[in-house]
Amino acid sequence: MAAPATTPQGAPHRPAPPGTSGPTLRRASLSAADIAFFVISAAAPLTVMAGTSPVAIGAGGLGAPVGYLLAGATLALFAIGFTTMARHVRHGGGFYAFITRGLGRPAGFGAATLALLAYNGMQIGVHGLFATATQEALEAFWGVHLPWPPLAFAGIGIIWYLGHRSIDFGAKVLGVLLVAETGILVLLAGGVLLHGGAHGLAADSFTPAHVLVPGTGAVLAFAFAAFTGFESTAIYRREARDPARTIPRATYVAVAFLGLFYAFIIWIIVQAYGPDRIVAAALSDPSGLFFSATTRYVGAWATDLMHIFIVTSIVASQLAFHNAINRYALSLAQEGVLPAALGRVHPRNRSPYVAGAVQSGLAVLVVAGFAVAGADPYQQLLLWMNTPGMLGLLALQALTAAAVPLFFRRFAHGEGAWRTRVAPIAAAVLMTGALGLVISKIDLMTAAPLATNTVLVLLVPAAFLLGLVLARRVRRSRPAVYAGFAAEPAEADEDDGEAPDGPATATATTATSGTAHP
């Protein structure tokens, strides 16, 4: 049996700063299902299936479903150490808190700046996809063509409003949108199964002859990218009910659902076209692969719904990432690293409304910059912003996996070696390999020239290095803030579930176990 949640002996506690008052995040608002909705919505299953899986099928052929199963299995391995550490680290800072406690404060600062780049890149870039998907829907239904920038700005306004509302309101919205986008795919699956596919149902996709092919590497690259956002469960710790149980459950539910659902739906689309035609169909019309199958097996009305639900799927993904970014900014502001204004919480909605407004303002500036430059909303705004975001999240996962065994070696605990050493080390190796694999296939994802891809890849280590520079500066100019970075909240605050994680005011505590040395 796993050990109960404990505070590692010697880990510094950070008391709330003197004078800190005012509203805080709404505690005990989110169930495991609510958090799973945020996580799965961030992955945007319908958008991933209809938008990128045809490219993976074209590259990997019939064995593409197995690639998504393998990616899911790797991330489930990562989740073992991640959720085990989540029972002992009560800080609400997600990745950067975990990495700080395992690899040290400089690495934690690097993780914080990298997380801000990654989540902002993922969220802002998708405004380009929202604009193009909305354009296509308007043209399909009413024959109306609107330029993409106004549509992207409208999307920013929608996401700002939804993020400004309470977290439980957002969870309800995401729940409805997630049911809609997965429901239309289940409807397609039902039609294909009832008709017996193009030539009868077969399990060819799972045979070694179709899995062990040169294109499997490309499939794995797309598969790992399809899981982005699942790790954000820990960010909602302060708003979760019984976080020691809720966060692990939500994490495992999200990984299991995405891995199995992705593999099943890709197998369904293979059956819809037949093993002899699926690769040619995916290569000749990747954007229409799912729409054509839906029209054939369900009906044109379902295809119309799919057009609508892709737009709502994108909204759900953007909202999930927007909420994650805001909570990172809130935590870092209350640490004393970012401006204090970003740590304000709305008195009624209990949302980090200032951080949300700033993030939305940043999105307006970036989208406006791409629009003024005459950029393509899909090929450039989406892909150029999403690529460093996706790479950054993979890098953070690898660093977190590496931090787990180093964290647990510093104090006595009741967790087993499998959870604290074997699985995390294996996950760190596999996640590093996945990152290298995705980088090696980056041209398939961006269709950009080498120079552009090089810049996109280098943004990730550059963001991490910026954090190292920031760590050195804060350590020299504000030693109390540095000493309290990612420290445990005070016991009383944790009991309330509402305490802000403010900057430390006590003198630096030298950790002897359970936390990383400076």
Coordinates of C-alpha atoms in Angstrom, one line a residue, residues 32-380:
A32 CA -11.2 13.7 -10.6
A33 CA -13.6 13.8 -13.6
D34 CA -13.5 17.6 -13.8
I35 CA -9.7 17.6 -13.9
A36 CA -9.7 14.8 -16.4
F37 CA -12.0 17.0 -18.6
F38 CA -9.4 19.8 -18.5
V39 CA -6.6 17.4 -19.4
I40 CA -8.3 15.4 -22.2
S41 CA -9.8 18.6 -23.6
A42 CA -6.3 20.1 -23.9
A43 CA -5.3 17.2 -26.1
A44 CA -8.3 18.0 -28.4
P45 CA -9.1 14.3 -29.4
L46 CA -11.3 15.2 -32.4
T47 CA -8.9 17.8 -33.8
V48 CA -6.0 15.4 -33.4
M49 CA -7.8 12.5 -35.1
A50 CA -9.2 14.5 -38.0
G51 CA -6.3 16.9 -38.3
T52 CA -3.0 15.1 -37.7
S53 CA -3.6 11.3 -37.5
P54 CA -4.2 11.1 -41.3
V55 CA -0.6 12.3 -41.8
A56 CA 0.6 9.6 -39.3
I57 CA -1.3 7.0 -41.2
G58 CA 0.2 8.1 -44.5
A59 CA 3.7 7.8 -43.0
G60 CA 3.2 4.6 -40.9
G61 CA 0.5 2.7 -42.7
L62 CA -1.7 0.1 -41.1
G63 CA 0.3 -0.1 -37.9
A64 CA -0.4 3.5 -36.9
P65 CA -2.8 2.5 -34.1
V66 CA 0.0 0.7 -32.3
G67 CA 2.2 3.8 -32.3
Y68 CA -0.5 5.6 -30.2
L69 CA -0.7 2.7 -27.8
L70 CA 3.1 2.7 -27.4
A71 CA 3.1 6.5 -26.7
G72 CA 0.3 6.0 -24.2
A73 CA 2.2 3.2 -22.4
T74 CA 5.3 5.4 -22.2
L75 CA 3.3 8.2 -20.7
A76 CA 1.5 5.8 -18.3
L77 CA 5.0 4.8 -17.1
F78 CA 5.9 8.5 -16.6
A79 CA 2.6 8.9 -14.7
I80 CA 3.7 6.3 -12.1
G81 CA 6.5 8.5 -10.7
F82 CA 4.7 11.7 -11.4
T83 CA 1.6 10.8 -9.4
T84 CA 3.7 9.3 -6.6
M85 CA 5.6 12.5 -6.2
A86 CA 2.4 14.5 -6.3
R87 CA 1.3 12.8 -3.0
H88 CA 4.4 14.3 -1.3
V89 CA 4.8 17.7 -3.1
R90 CA 1.8 19.9 -2.1
H91 CA 3.0 23.0 -4.0
G92 CA 0.6 24.1 -6.8
G93 CA 3.4 24.9 -9.3
G94 CA 3.2 21.7 -11.3
F95 CA 6.3 20.9 -13.3
Y96 CA 8.5 23.6 -12.0
A97 CA 7.8 22.6 -8.3
F98 CA 8.6 18.9 -9.0
I99 CA 11.8 19.7 -10.9
T100 CA 12.9 22.1 -8.2
R101 CA 12.4 19.6 -5.5
G102 CA 14.4 16.9 -7.4
L103 CA 17.0 18.8 -9.5
G104 CA 17.4 22.0 -7.6
R105 CA 16.2 25.6 -7.7
P106 CA 18.1 26.7 -10.9
A107 CA 16.6 23.8 -12.8
G108 CA 13.2 24.8 -11.3
F109 CA 13.5 28.3 -12.6
G110 CA 14.5 27.0 -16.0
A111 CA 11.4 24.7 -15.9
A112 CA 9.2 27.6 -15.0
T113 CA 10.3 29.8 -17.9
L114 CA 10.1 26.8 -20.2
A115 CA 6.6 26.0 -19.0
L116 CA 5.5 29.6 -19.7
L117 CA 6.9 29.3 -23.3
A118 CA 5.4 25.9 -23.9
Y119 CA 1.9 26.5 -22.6
N120 CA 1.7 29.9 -24.3
G121 CA 3.0 28.5 -27.5
M122 CA 0.4 25.7 -27.5
Q123 CA -2.5 28.0 -26.6
I124 CA -1.8 31.0 -28.8
G125 CA -0.8 29.0 -31.8
V126 CA -4.2 27.2 -31.7
H127 CA -5.9 30.5 -32.4
G128 CA -4.7 30.1 -36.0
L129 CA -6.4 26.7 -36.1
F130 CA -9.6 28.1 -34.6
A131 CA -9.7 30.8 -37.3
T132 CA -9.2 28.3 -40.2
A133 CA -11.7 25.8 -38.8
T134 CA -14.2 28.5 -38.3
Q135 CA -13.6 29.8 -41.8
E136 CA -14.2 26.3 -43.2
A137 CA -17.4 25.9 -41.2
L138 CA -18.8 29.2 -42.3
E139 CA -18.1 28.5 -45.9
A140 CA -19.6 25.0 -45.6
F141 CA -22.8 26.1 -44.0
W142 CA -23.5 29.6 -45.4
G143 CA -20.9 30.2 -48.2
V144 CA -19.5 33.1 -46.2
H145 CA -15.8 33.8 -46.2
L146 CA -14.3 36.0 -43.5
P147 CA -10.6 36.9 -43.1
W148 CA -8.9 34.9 -40.4
P149 CA -7.6 37.7 -38.1
P150 CA -11.1 38.8 -36.9
L151 CA -12.0 35.2 -36.2
A152 CA -8.9 34.6 -34.2
F153 CA -9.5 37.8 -32.2
A154 CA -13.1 36.6 -31.5
G155 CA -11.6 33.3 -30.3
I156 CA -9.3 35.1 -27.9
G157 CA -12.3 37.0 -26.5
I158 CA -14.3 33.8 -26.0
I159 CA -11.4 32.1 -24.2
W160 CA -10.7 35.1 -22.0
Y161 CA -14.4 35.2 -20.9
L162 CA -14.5 31.5 -20.1
G163 CA -11.2 31.6 -18.2
H164 CA -12.5 34.7 -16.3
R165 CA -15.4 32.7 -15.0
S166 CA -15.1 30.2 -12.1
I167 CA -13.1 27.0 -12.5
D168 CA -16.2 24.8 -11.9
F169 CA -18.0 26.7 -14.6
G170 CA -15.1 26.0 -17.0
A171 CA -15.2 22.3 -16.0
K172 CA -18.9 22.1 -16.9
V173 CA -18.2 23.8 -20.3
L174 CA -15.3 21.4 -21.0
G175 CA -17.4 18.4 -20.0
V176 CA -20.1 19.3 -22.5
L177 CA -17.6 20.0 -25.3
L178 CA -15.6 16.9 -24.6
V179 CA -18.7 14.7 -24.8
A180 CA -19.6 16.3 -28.1
E181 CA -16.3 15.8 -29.8
T182 CA -15.8 12.3 -28.6
G183 CA -19.4 11.5 -29.3
I184 CA -19.1 12.2 -33.0
L185 CA -16.1 9.9 -33.3
V186 CA -18.0 7.2 -31.4
L187 CA -20.8 7.7 -33.8
L188 CA -18.4 7.2 -36.7
A189 CA -17.0 4.1 -35.1
G190 CA -20.5 2.7 -34.6
G191 CA -21.3 3.2 -38.3
V192 CA -18.1 1.5 -39.4
L193 CA -18.6 -1.5 -37.1
L194 CA -22.3 -1.9 -38.1
H195 CA -21.3 -1.9 -41.8
G196 CA -18.4 -4.2 -41.2
G197 CA -15.9 -1.7 -42.7
A198 CA -15.0 -1.6 -46.3
H199 CA -14.1 -5.3 -46.6
G200 CA -14.9 -6.7 -43.2
L201 CA -13.1 -6.0 -39.9
A202 CA -9.5 -7.2 -39.5
A203 CA -6.7 -6.9 -37.0
D204 CA -3.9 -6.4 -39.5
S205 CA -3.0 -3.1 -37.8
F206 CA -1.6 -5.0 -34.8
T207 CA 0.6 -7.5 -36.6
P208 CA 4.4 -7.1 -36.4
A209 CA 4.6 -7.0 -40.2
H210 CA 2.7 -3.7 -40.2
V211 CA 4.1 -2.3 -37.0
L212 CA 7.8 -2.8 -37.5
V213 CA 8.1 -0.6 -40.6
P214 CA 10.3 2.5 -41.3
G215 CA 7.4 4.9 -40.9
T216 CA 6.7 3.9 -37.2
G217 CA 9.1 6.5 -36.0
A218 CA 7.0 9.2 -37.6
V219 CA 3.9 7.7 -36.1
L220 CA 5.4 7.8 -32.7
A221 CA 6.4 11.4 -33.1
F222 CA 2.8 12.4 -34.0
A223 CA 1.5 10.1 -31.2
F224 CA 3.6 11.8 -28.4
A225 CA 2.5 15.2 -29.7
A226 CA -1.1 14.1 -29.4
F227 CA -0.9 13.7 -25.6
T228 CA 0.2 17.2 -24.8
G229 CA -1.5 18.7 -21.8
F230 CA -2.2 15.5 -19.9
E231 CA 0.4 16.3 -17.3
S232 CA -1.4 19.5 -16.1
T233 CA -3.4 17.7 -13.5
A234 CA -1.0 18.8 -10.7
I235 CA -1.6 22.5 -11.5
Y236 CA -5.1 22.2 -10.2
R237 CA -4.0 20.9 -6.8
R238 CA -5.3 23.8 -4.8
E239 CA -8.7 23.5 -6.4
A240 CA -9.0 19.7 -6.3
R241 CA -11.0 17.7 -3.8
D242 CA -8.7 15.4 -1.9
P243 CA -5.8 16.1 -4.2
A244 CA -3.7 13.1 -3.0
R245 CA -6.3 10.9 -4.6
T246 CA -7.9 13.1 -7.2
I247 CA -4.7 14.1 -9.1
P248 CA -3.4 10.5 -9.6
R249 CA -6.9 9.3 -10.7
A250 CA -7.3 12.1 -13.2
T251 CA -3.8 11.5 -14.6
Y252 CA -4.3 7.8 -15.1
V253 CA -7.8 8.3 -16.5
A254 CA -6.5 10.9 -19.0
V255 CA -3.6 8.8 -20.2
A256 CA -5.6 5.6 -20.4
F257 CA -8.5 7.2 -22.2
L258 CA -6.4 9.1 -24.8
G259 CA -4.1 6.1 -25.5
L260 CA -7.0 3.6 -26.0
F261 CA -9.3 6.1 -27.7
Y262 CA -6.7 7.3 -30.2
A263 CA -5.7 3.7 -31.1
F264 CA -9.3 2.6 -31.5
I265 CA -10.4 5.5 -33.7
I266 CA -7.4 5.1 -36.0
W267 CA -8.1 1.4 -36.3
I268 CA -11.7 2.4 -37.1
I269 CA -10.6 4.7 -39.9
V270 CA -8.4 2.0 -41.3
Q271 CA -11.4 -0.4 -41.4
A272 CA -13.5 2.4 -43.0
Y273 CA -11.3 2.6 -46.1
G274 CA -9.9 -0.9 -46.0
P275 CA -6.2 -1.9 -45.7
D276 CA -5.7 -1.7 -49.4
R277 CA -6.9 1.9 -49.7
I278 CA -6.3 3.7 -46.4
V279 CA -2.7 4.8 -47.0
A280 CA -3.6 6.2 -50.5
A281 CA -6.6 8.0 -49.1
A282 CA -4.7 9.5 -46.2
L283 CA -2.0 10.8 -48.6
S284 CA -4.3 12.1 -51.2
D285 CA -6.8 13.9 -49.0
P286 CA -5.6 14.0 -45.3
S287 CA -7.9 16.9 -44.3
G288 CA -11.0 15.1 -45.7
L289 CA -10.2 11.6 -44.5
F290 CA -12.6 11.6 -41.5
F291 CA -15.2 13.8 -43.1
S292 CA -15.6 11.5 -46.1
A293 CA -15.8 8.4 -43.9
T294 CA -18.4 10.1 -41.7
T295 CA -20.5 11.0 -44.7
R296 CA -20.4 7.4 -46.0
Y297 CA -21.0 5.5 -42.8
V298 CA -23.2 7.9 -40.9
G299 CA -24.6 10.6 -43.1
A300 CA -24.0 14.2 -44.3
W301 CA -25.7 15.5 -41.2
A302 CA -23.0 13.9 -39.0
T303 CA -20.3 15.5 -41.2
D304 CA -21.9 18.9 -40.6
L305 CA -21.8 18.2 -36.9
M306 CA -18.2 17.2 -37.2
H307 CA -17.4 20.6 -38.7
I308 CA -19.0 22.3 -35.7
F309 CA -17.5 20.0 -33.1
I310 CA -14.0 20.5 -34.5
V311 CA -14.4 24.2 -33.7
T312 CA -15.7 23.5 -30.2
S313 CA -12.9 21.0 -29.7
I314 CA -10.4 23.7 -30.4
V315 CA -12.2 26.0 -28.0
A316 CA -12.0 23.3 -25.3
S317 CA -8.3 22.8 -25.9
Q318 CA -7.6 26.5 -25.8
L319 CA -9.5 27.0 -22.6
A320 CA -7.7 24.1 -20.9
F321 CA -4.3 25.5 -21.8
H322 CA -5.4 29.1 -20.9
N323 CA -6.4 27.9 -17.4
A324 CA -3.0 26.0 -17.0
I325 CA -1.0 29.1 -18.1
N326 CA -3.0 31.3 -15.6
R327 CA -2.3 29.0 -12.7
Y328 CA 1.4 28.9 -13.6
A329 CA 1.5 32.7 -13.7
L330 CA -0.5 32.9 -10.4
S331 CA 1.9 30.6 -8.6
L332 CA 5.0 32.3 -9.9
A333 CA 3.5 35.7 -8.9
Q334 CA 2.7 34.5 -5.5
E335 CA 6.3 33.1 -5.3
G336 CA 7.5 36.7 -5.8
V337 CA 9.1 35.9 -9.2
L338 CA 6.5 37.5 -11.5
P339 CA 4.8 40.8 -10.8
A340 CA 2.5 40.6 -7.8
A341 CA -0.5 41.8 -9.8
L342 CA -0.6 38.5 -11.6
G343 CA -1.3 36.8 -8.3
R344 CA -4.6 38.5 -7.8
V345 CA -7.8 36.3 -7.7
H346 CA -11.2 37.5 -8.7
P347 CA -13.4 38.1 -5.5
R348 CA -16.5 36.4 -7.0
N349 CA -15.2 34.0 -9.6
R350 CA -12.1 33.0 -7.7
S351 CA -10.2 32.9 -10.9
P352 CA -6.7 34.3 -11.6
Y353 CA -8.3 37.1 -13.7
V354 CA -5.3 39.4 -14.0
A355 CA -3.1 36.6 -15.3
G356 CA -5.9 35.6 -17.7
A357 CA -6.2 39.2 -19.0
V358 CA -2.4 39.4 -19.5
Q359 CA -2.3 36.1 -21.3
S360 CA -5.2 37.1 -23.6
G361 CA -3.4 40.4 -24.2
L362 CA -0.3 38.5 -25.2
A363 CA -2.3 36.4 -27.6
V364 CA -3.8 39.5 -29.2
L365 CA -0.2 40.9 -29.8
V366 CA 1.1 37.7 -31.2
V367 CA -1.9 37.1 -33.5
A368 CA -1.8 40.7 -34.6
G369 CA 1.9 40.4 -35.4
F370 CA 1.3 37.3 -37.6
A371 CA -1.6 39.0 -39.3
V372 CA 0.4 42.2 -40.1
A373 CA 3.2 40.0 -41.5
G374 CA 0.7 38.3 -43.8
A375 CA 1.3 34.9 -42.3
D376 CA -0.8 31.8 -42.9
P377 CA -2.9 31.0 -39.8
Y378 CA -2.3 27.3 -40.1
Q379 CA 1.2 26.8 -41.6
Q380 CA 2.8 29.6 -39.6

